[in-house]
Short mmCIF file of C-alpha atoms in Angstrom, two decimals:
data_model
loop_
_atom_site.label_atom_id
_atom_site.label_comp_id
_atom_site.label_asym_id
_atom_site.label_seq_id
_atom_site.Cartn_x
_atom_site.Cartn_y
_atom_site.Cartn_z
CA UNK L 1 0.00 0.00 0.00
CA UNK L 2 0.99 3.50 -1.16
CA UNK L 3 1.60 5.73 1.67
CA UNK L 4 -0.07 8.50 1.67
CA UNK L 5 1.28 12.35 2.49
CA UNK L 6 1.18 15.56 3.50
CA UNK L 7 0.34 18.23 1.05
CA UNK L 8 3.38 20.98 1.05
CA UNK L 9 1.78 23.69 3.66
CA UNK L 10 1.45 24.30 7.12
CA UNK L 11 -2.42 23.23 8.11
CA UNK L 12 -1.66 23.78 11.99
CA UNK L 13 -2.92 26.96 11.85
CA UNK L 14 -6.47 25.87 9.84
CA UNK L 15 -6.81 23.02 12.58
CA UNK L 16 -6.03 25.45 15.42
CA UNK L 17 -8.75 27.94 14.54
CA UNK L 18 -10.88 24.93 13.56
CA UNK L 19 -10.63 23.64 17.31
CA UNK L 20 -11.53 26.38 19.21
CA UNK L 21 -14.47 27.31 17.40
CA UNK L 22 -16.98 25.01 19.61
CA UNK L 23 -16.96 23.52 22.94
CA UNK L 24 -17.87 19.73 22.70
CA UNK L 25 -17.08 18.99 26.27
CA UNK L 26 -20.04 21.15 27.29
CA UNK L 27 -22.50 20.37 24.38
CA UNK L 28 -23.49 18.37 21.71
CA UNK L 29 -24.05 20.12 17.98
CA UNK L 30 -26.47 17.19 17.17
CA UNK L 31 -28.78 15.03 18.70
CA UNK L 32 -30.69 12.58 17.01
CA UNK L 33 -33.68 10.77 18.84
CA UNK L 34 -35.06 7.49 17.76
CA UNK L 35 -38.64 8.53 18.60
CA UNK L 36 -40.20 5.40 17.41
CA UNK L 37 -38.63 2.24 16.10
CA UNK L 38 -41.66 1.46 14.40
CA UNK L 39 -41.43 1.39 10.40
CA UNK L 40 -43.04 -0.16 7.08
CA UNK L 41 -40.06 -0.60 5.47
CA UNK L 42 -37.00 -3.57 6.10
CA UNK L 43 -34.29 -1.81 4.88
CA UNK L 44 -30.79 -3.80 4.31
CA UNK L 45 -28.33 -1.01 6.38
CA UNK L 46 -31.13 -0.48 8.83
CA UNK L 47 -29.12 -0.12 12.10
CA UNK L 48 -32.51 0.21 14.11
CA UNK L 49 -33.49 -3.41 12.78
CA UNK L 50 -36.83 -1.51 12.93
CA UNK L 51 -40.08 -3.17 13.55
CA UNK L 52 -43.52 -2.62 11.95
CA UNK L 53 -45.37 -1.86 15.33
CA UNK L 54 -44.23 0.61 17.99
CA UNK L 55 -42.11 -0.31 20.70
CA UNK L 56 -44.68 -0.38 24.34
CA UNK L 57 -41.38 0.34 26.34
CA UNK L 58 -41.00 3.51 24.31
CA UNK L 59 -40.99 7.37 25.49
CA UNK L 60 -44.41 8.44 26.27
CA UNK L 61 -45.60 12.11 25.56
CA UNK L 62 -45.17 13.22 28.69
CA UNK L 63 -41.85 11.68 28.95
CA UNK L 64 -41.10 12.89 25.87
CA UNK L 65 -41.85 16.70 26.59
CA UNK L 66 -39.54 15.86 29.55
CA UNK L 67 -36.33 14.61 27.45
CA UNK L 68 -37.56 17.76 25.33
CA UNK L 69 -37.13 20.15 28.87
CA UNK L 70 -33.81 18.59 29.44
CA UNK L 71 -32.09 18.56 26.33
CA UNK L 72 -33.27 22.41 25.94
CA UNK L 73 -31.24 22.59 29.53
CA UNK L 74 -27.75 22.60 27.39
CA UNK L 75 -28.25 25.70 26.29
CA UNK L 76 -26.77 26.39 22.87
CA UNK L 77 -29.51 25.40 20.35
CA UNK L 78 -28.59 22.42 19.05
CA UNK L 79 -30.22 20.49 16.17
CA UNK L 80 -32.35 17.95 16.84
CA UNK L 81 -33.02 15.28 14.64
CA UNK L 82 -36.17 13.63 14.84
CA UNK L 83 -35.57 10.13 13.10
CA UNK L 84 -36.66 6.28 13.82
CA UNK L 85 -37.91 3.85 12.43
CA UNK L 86 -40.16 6.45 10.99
CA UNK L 87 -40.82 9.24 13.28
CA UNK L 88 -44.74 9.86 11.28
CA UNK L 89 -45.66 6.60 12.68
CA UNK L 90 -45.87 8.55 16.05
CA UNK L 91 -48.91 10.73 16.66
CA UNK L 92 -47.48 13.21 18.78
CA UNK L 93 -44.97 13.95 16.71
CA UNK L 94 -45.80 17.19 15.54
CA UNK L 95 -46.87 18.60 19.25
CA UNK L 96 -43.01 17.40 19.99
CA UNK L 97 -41.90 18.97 17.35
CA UNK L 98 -43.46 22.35 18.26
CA UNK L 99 -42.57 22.23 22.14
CA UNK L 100 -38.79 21.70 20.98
CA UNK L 101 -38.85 24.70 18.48
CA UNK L 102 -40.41 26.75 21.18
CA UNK L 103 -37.62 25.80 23.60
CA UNK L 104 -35.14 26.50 20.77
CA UNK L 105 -33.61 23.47 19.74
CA UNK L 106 -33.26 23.43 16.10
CA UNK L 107 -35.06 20.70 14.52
CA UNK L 108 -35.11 18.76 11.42
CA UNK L 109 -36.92 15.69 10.45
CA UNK L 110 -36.09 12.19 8.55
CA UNK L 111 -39.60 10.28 7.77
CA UNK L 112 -39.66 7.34 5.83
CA UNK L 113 -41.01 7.99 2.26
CA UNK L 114 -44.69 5.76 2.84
CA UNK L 115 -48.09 6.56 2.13
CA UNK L 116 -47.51 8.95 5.38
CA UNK L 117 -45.65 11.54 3.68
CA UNK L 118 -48.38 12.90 2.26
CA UNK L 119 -48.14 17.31 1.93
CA UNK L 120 -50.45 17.61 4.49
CA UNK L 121 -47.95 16.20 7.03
CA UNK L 122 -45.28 18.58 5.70
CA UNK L 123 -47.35 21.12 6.02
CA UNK L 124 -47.79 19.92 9.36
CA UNK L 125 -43.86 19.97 10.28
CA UNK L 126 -43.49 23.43 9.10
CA UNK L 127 -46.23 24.45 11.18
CA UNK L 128 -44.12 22.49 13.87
CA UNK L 129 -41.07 24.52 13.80
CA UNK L 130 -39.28 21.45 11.81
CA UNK L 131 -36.42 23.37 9.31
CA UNK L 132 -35.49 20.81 7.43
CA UNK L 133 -36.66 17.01 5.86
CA UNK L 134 -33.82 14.57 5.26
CA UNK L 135 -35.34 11.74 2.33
CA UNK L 136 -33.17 8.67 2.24
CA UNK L 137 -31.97 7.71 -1.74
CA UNK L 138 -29.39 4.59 -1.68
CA UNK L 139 -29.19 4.60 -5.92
CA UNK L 140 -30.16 6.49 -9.03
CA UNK L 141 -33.41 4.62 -10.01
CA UNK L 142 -35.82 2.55 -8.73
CA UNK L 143 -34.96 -0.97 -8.78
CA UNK L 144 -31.57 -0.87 -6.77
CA UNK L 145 -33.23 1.47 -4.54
CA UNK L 146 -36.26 -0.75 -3.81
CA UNK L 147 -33.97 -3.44 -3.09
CA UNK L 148 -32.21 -1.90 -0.23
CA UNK L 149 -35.54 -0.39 1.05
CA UNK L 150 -37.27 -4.28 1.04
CA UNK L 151 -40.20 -2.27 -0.68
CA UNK L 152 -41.21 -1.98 -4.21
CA UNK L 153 -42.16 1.31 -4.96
CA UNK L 154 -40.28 3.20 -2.17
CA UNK L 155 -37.93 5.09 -4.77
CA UNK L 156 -41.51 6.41 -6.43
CA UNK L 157 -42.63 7.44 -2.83
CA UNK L 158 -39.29 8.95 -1.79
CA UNK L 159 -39.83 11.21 -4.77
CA UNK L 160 -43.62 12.10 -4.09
CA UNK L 161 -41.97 12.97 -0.44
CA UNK L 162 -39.46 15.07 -1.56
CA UNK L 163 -41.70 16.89 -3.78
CA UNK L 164 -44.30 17.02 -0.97
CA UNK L 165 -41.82 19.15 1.32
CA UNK L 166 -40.68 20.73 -1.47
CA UNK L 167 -44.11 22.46 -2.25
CA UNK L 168 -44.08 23.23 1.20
CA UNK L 169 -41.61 25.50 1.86
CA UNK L 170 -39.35 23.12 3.57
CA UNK L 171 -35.28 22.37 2.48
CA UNK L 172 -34.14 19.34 1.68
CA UNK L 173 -31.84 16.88 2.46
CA UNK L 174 -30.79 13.43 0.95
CA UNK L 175 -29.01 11.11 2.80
CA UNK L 176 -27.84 7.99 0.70
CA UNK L 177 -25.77 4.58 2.64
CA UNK L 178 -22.85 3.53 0.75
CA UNK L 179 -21.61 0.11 0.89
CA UNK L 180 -19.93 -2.67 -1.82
CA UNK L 181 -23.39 -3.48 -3.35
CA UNK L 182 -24.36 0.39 -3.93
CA UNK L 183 -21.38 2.63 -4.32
CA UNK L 184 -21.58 2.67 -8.26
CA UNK L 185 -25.00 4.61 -7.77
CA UNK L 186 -23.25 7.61 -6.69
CA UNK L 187 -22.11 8.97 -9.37
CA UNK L 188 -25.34 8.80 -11.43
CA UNK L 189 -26.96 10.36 -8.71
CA UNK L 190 -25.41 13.41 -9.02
CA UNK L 191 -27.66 15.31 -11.75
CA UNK L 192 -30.52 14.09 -9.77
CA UNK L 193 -29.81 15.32 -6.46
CA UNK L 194 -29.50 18.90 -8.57
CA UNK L 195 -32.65 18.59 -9.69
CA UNK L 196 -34.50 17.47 -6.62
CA UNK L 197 -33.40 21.38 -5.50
CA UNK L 198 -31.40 19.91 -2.22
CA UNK L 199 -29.50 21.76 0.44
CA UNK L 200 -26.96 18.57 1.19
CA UNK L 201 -25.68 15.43 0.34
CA UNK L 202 -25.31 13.27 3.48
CA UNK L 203 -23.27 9.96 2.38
CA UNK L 204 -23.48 7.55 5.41
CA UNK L 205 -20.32 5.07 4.66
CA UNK L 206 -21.63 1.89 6.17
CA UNK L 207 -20.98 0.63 9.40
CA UNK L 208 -21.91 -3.48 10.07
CA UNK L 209 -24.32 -2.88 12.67
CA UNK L 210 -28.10 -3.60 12.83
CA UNK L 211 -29.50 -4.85 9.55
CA UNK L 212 -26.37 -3.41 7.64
CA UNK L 213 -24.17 -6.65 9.23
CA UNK L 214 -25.55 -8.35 6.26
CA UNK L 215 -23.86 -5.87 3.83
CA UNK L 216 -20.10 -5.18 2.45
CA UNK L 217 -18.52 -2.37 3.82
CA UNK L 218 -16.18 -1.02 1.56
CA UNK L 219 -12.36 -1.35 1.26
CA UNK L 220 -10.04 1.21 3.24
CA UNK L 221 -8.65 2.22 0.03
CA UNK L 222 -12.21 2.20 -1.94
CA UNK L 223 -13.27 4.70 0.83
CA UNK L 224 -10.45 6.90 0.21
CA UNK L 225 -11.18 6.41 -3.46
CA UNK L 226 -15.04 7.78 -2.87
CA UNK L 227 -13.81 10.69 -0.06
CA UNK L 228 -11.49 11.94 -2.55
CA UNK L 229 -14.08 12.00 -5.45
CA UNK L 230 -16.81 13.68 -2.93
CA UNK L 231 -13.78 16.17 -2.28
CA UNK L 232 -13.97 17.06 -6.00
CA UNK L 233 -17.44 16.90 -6.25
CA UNK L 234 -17.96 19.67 -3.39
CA UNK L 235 -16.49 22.10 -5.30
CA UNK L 236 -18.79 22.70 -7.56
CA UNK L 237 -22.09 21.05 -6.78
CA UNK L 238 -24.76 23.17 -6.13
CA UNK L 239 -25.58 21.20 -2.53
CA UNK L 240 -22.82 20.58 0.38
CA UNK L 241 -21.19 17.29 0.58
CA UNK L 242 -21.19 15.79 4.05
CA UNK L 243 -19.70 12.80 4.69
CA UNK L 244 -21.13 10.35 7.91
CA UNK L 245 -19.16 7.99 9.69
CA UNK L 246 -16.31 8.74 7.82
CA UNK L 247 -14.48 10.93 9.47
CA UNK L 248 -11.38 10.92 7.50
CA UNK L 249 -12.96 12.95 4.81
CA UNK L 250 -11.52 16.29 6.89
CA UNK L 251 -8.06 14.57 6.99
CA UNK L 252 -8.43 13.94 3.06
CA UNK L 253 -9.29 17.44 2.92
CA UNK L 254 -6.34 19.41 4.84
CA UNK L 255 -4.33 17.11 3.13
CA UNK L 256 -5.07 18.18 -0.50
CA UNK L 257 -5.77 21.89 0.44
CA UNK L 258 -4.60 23.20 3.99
CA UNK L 259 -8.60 23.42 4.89
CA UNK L 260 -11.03 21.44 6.25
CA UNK L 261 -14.36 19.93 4.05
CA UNK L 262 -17.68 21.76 5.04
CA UNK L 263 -16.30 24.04 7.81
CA UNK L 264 -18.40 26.67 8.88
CA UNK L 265 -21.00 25.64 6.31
CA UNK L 266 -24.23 28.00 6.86
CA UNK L 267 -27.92 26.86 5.68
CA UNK L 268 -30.41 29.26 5.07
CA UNK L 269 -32.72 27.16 7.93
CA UNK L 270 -30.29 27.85 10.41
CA UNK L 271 -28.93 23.81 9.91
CA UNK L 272 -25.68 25.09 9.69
CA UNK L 273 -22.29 22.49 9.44
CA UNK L 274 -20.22 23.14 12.30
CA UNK L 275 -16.65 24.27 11.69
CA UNK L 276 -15.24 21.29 14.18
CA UNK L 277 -15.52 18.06 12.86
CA UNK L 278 -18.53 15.60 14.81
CA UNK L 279 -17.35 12.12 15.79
CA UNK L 280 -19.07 9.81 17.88
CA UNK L 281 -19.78 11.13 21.01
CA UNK L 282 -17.80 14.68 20.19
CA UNK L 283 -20.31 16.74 19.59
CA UNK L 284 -23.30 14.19 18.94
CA UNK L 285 -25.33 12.17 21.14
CA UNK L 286 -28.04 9.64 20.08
CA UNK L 287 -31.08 9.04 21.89
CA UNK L 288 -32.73 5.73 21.84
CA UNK L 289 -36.82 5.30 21.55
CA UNK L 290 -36.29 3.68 24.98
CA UNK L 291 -34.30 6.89 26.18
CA UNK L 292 -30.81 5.17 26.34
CA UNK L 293 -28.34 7.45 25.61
CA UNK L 294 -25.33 6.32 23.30
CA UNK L 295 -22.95 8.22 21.18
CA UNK L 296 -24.27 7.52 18.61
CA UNK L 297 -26.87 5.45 16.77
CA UNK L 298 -24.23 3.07 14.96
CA UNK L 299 -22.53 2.80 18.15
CA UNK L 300 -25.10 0.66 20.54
CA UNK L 301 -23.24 1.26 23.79
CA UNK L 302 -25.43 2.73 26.89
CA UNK L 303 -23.96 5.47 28.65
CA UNK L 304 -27.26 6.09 30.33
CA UNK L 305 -31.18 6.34 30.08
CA UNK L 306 -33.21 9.54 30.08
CA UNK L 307 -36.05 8.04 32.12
CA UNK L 308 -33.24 8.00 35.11
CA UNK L 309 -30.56 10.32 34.51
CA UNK L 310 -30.05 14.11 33.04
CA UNK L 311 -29.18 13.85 29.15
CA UNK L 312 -27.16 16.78 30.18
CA UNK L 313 -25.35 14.72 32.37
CA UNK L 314 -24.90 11.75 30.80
CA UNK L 315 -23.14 13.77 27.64
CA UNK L 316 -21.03 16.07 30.10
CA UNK L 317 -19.98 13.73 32.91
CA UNK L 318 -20.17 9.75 31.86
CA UNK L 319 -16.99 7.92 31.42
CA UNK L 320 -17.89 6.71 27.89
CA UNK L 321 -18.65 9.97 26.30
CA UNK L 322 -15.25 11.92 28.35
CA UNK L 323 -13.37 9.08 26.47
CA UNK L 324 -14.74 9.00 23.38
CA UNK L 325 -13.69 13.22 23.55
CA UNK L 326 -10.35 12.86 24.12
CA UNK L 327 -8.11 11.66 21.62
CA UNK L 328 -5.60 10.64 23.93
CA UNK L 329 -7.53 7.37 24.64
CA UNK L 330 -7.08 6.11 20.87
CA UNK L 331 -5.34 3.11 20.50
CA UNK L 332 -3.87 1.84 17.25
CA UNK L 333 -2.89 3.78 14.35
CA UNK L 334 -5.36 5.73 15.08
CA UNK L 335 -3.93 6.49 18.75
CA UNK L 336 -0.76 7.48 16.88
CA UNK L 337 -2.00 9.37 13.88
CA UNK L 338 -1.35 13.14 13.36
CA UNK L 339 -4.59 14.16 12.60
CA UNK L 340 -6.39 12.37 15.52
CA UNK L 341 -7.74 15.32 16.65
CA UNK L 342 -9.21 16.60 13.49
CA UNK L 343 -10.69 12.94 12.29
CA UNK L 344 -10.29 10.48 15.59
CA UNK L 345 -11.52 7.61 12.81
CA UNK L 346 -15.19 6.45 13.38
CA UNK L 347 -15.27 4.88 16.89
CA UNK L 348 -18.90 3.36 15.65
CA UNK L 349 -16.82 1.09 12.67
CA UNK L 350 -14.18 0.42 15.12
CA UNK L 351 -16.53 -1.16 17.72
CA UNK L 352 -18.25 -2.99 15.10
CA UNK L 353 -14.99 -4.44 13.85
CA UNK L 354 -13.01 -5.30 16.60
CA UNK L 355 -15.32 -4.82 19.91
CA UNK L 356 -13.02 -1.95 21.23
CA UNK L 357 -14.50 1.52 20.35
CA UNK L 358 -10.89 3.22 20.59
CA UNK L 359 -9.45 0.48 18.69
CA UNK L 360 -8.54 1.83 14.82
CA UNK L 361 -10.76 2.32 12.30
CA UNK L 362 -10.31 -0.50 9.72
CA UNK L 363 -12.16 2.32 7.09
CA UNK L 364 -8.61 4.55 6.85
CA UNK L 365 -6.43 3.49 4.41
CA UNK L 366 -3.51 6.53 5.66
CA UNK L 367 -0.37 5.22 7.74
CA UNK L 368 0.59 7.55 10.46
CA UNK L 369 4.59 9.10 10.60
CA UNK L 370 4.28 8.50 14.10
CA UNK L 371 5.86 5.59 15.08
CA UNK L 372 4.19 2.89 17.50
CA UNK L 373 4.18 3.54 21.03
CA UNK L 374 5.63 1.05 23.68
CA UNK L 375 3.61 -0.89 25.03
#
């Protein structure tokens, strides 16, 4: 394997500024909650393993407008993603939706594209205070699409969805999960996602949890092979590039040009991309339909439960989430690497590969200069 450099430049200064922009010891920049793990669909990545019928042992309302209180509690706005399963498949979702907006959390909103996402429901989650839908498309036409969604017909719904929100007022986002049997769809998809009139392009590079165990993730140097492409592609496509659960996209990106991919990104519906890079746990927090709180959703370890403890808390104060934050806990190449504190590799692909979430991420194909520590 090719090693692979430094660009020429000093980037210390770039990754400086970049680090002192945000405080993730004190809050995360994104929260998503699992309101329901109810949903129609069987998708083949689905890292819920979501069921058709709602979970009994989920949050109630009034426990819900609780979590709501809470989370409000850290007190810097964050965006809060209202996802599942499919969050429509809960009644009260649009009364959550409206309490969180009016205690100023930010919030956005991923349904699943069934006979639910009708306009009247988006005109529904504008009402709500929700600034944003995400629409999940995994290829560039039906058939592959339908596959991965275990429904026939989905890709024809995700695009009545889309243009549902769309006549509402509300921006859009696609998110798309790459793996082995789907990563030739994204370049087709391209012209598309221009036309569908999106705000961002949110590639989730797959991690073998859930339902997606079943799938190939791809290579370490067929990631670096898409991240570098999706580099290119940001310049010029008329939607931000975001790339999830690949962290090494920034790394890829101060390499090649002394800056970092997508910093300080700003949205029209206040959505903006943070200028410090989110990792598992560093500036996110995912929040089960149960209310256990992990770092993330691809990364099923319980650092506490809502029902007992202060979300606040849990994020601030438990052991898992003040490790996951520091980079000096990394082991492997990882542990060594230069830009650890800029990418920290995906702790979620790590765990899923070896057990150990501060083990290396098997994704990165880059070889540190550091040399191994003694043991």
């Amino acid at each position: 394997m090719n090693r692979l450099r430094l660009v020429p430049g000093d980037h210390r200064a770039e990754r400086d500024r970049w680090l002192e922009q945000l405080d993730f010891e004190a809050a995360p920049f994104t929260i998503a909650w699992e309101v329901t793990r109810a949903c129609a669909y069987a998708c083949l990545h689905c890292r819920a393993d979501a069921q058709p019928r709602r979970d009994p042992l989920e949050l109630g309302t009034k426990e819900a407008v609780r979590l709501i209180d809470r989370l409000a509690g850290f007190g810097t706005r964050p965006i809060l993603v209202l996802t599942g399963g499919d969050p429509l498949m809960r009644r009260d979702l649009f009364a959550l939706a409206r309490h969180a907006d009016r205690r100023g959390l930010r919030v956005s909103l991923t349904p699943t594209a069934t006979a639910l996402a009708t306009r009247e429901r988006m005109r529904q989650a504008r009402q709500a205070g929700v600034r944003r839908v995400a629409f999940s498309v995994d290829a560039a036409s039906g058939p592959p699409h339908d596959r991965f969604r275990g429904f026939e017909g989905s890709f024809q719904r995700t695009l009545e969805g889309m243009d549902a929100a769309r006549a509402e007022g509300l921006p859009l986002q696609v998110n798309t999960a790459v793996c082995s049997e789907n990563v030739d769809e994204l370049e087709p998809m391209v012209p598309l996602l221009a036309d569908w009139g999106i705000v961002q392009w949110s590639v989730f590079f797959l991690v073998p949890t859930g339902r997606g165990r079943q799938l190939t993730m791809l290579s370490a140097i067929e990631h670096e092979r898409v991240l570098n492409w999706m580099l290119d592609l940001s310049r010029h496509a008329p939607y931000d590039v975001k790339a999830t659960a690949a962290p090494h996209y920034r790394r890829i990106a101060l390499q090649r040009s002394g800056r970092l991919a997508g910093a300080g990104f700003r949205f029209a519906d206040g959505l903006n991309r943070p200028g410090k890079g989110v990792n598992d746990g560093r500036g996110f927090m995912f929040i089960s339909h149960r209310g256990d709180v992990m770092p993330s959703g691809f990364l099923p370890i319980r650092a506490g439960n809502v029902r007992e403890q202060d979300p606040v808390d849990i994020y601030r104060h438990s052991p898992l989430f003040r490790e996951l934050r520091d980079p000096q806990a990394l082991g492997g190449k990882c542990g060594r690497c230069e830009f650890r504190d800029v990418c920290g590799g995906s702790r979620a692909r790590a765990y899923a590969a070896s057990g150990d979430h501060l083990a290396s991420d098997p994704s990165c194909a880059y070889q540190p200069e550091a040399p191994l520590r003694a043991a």
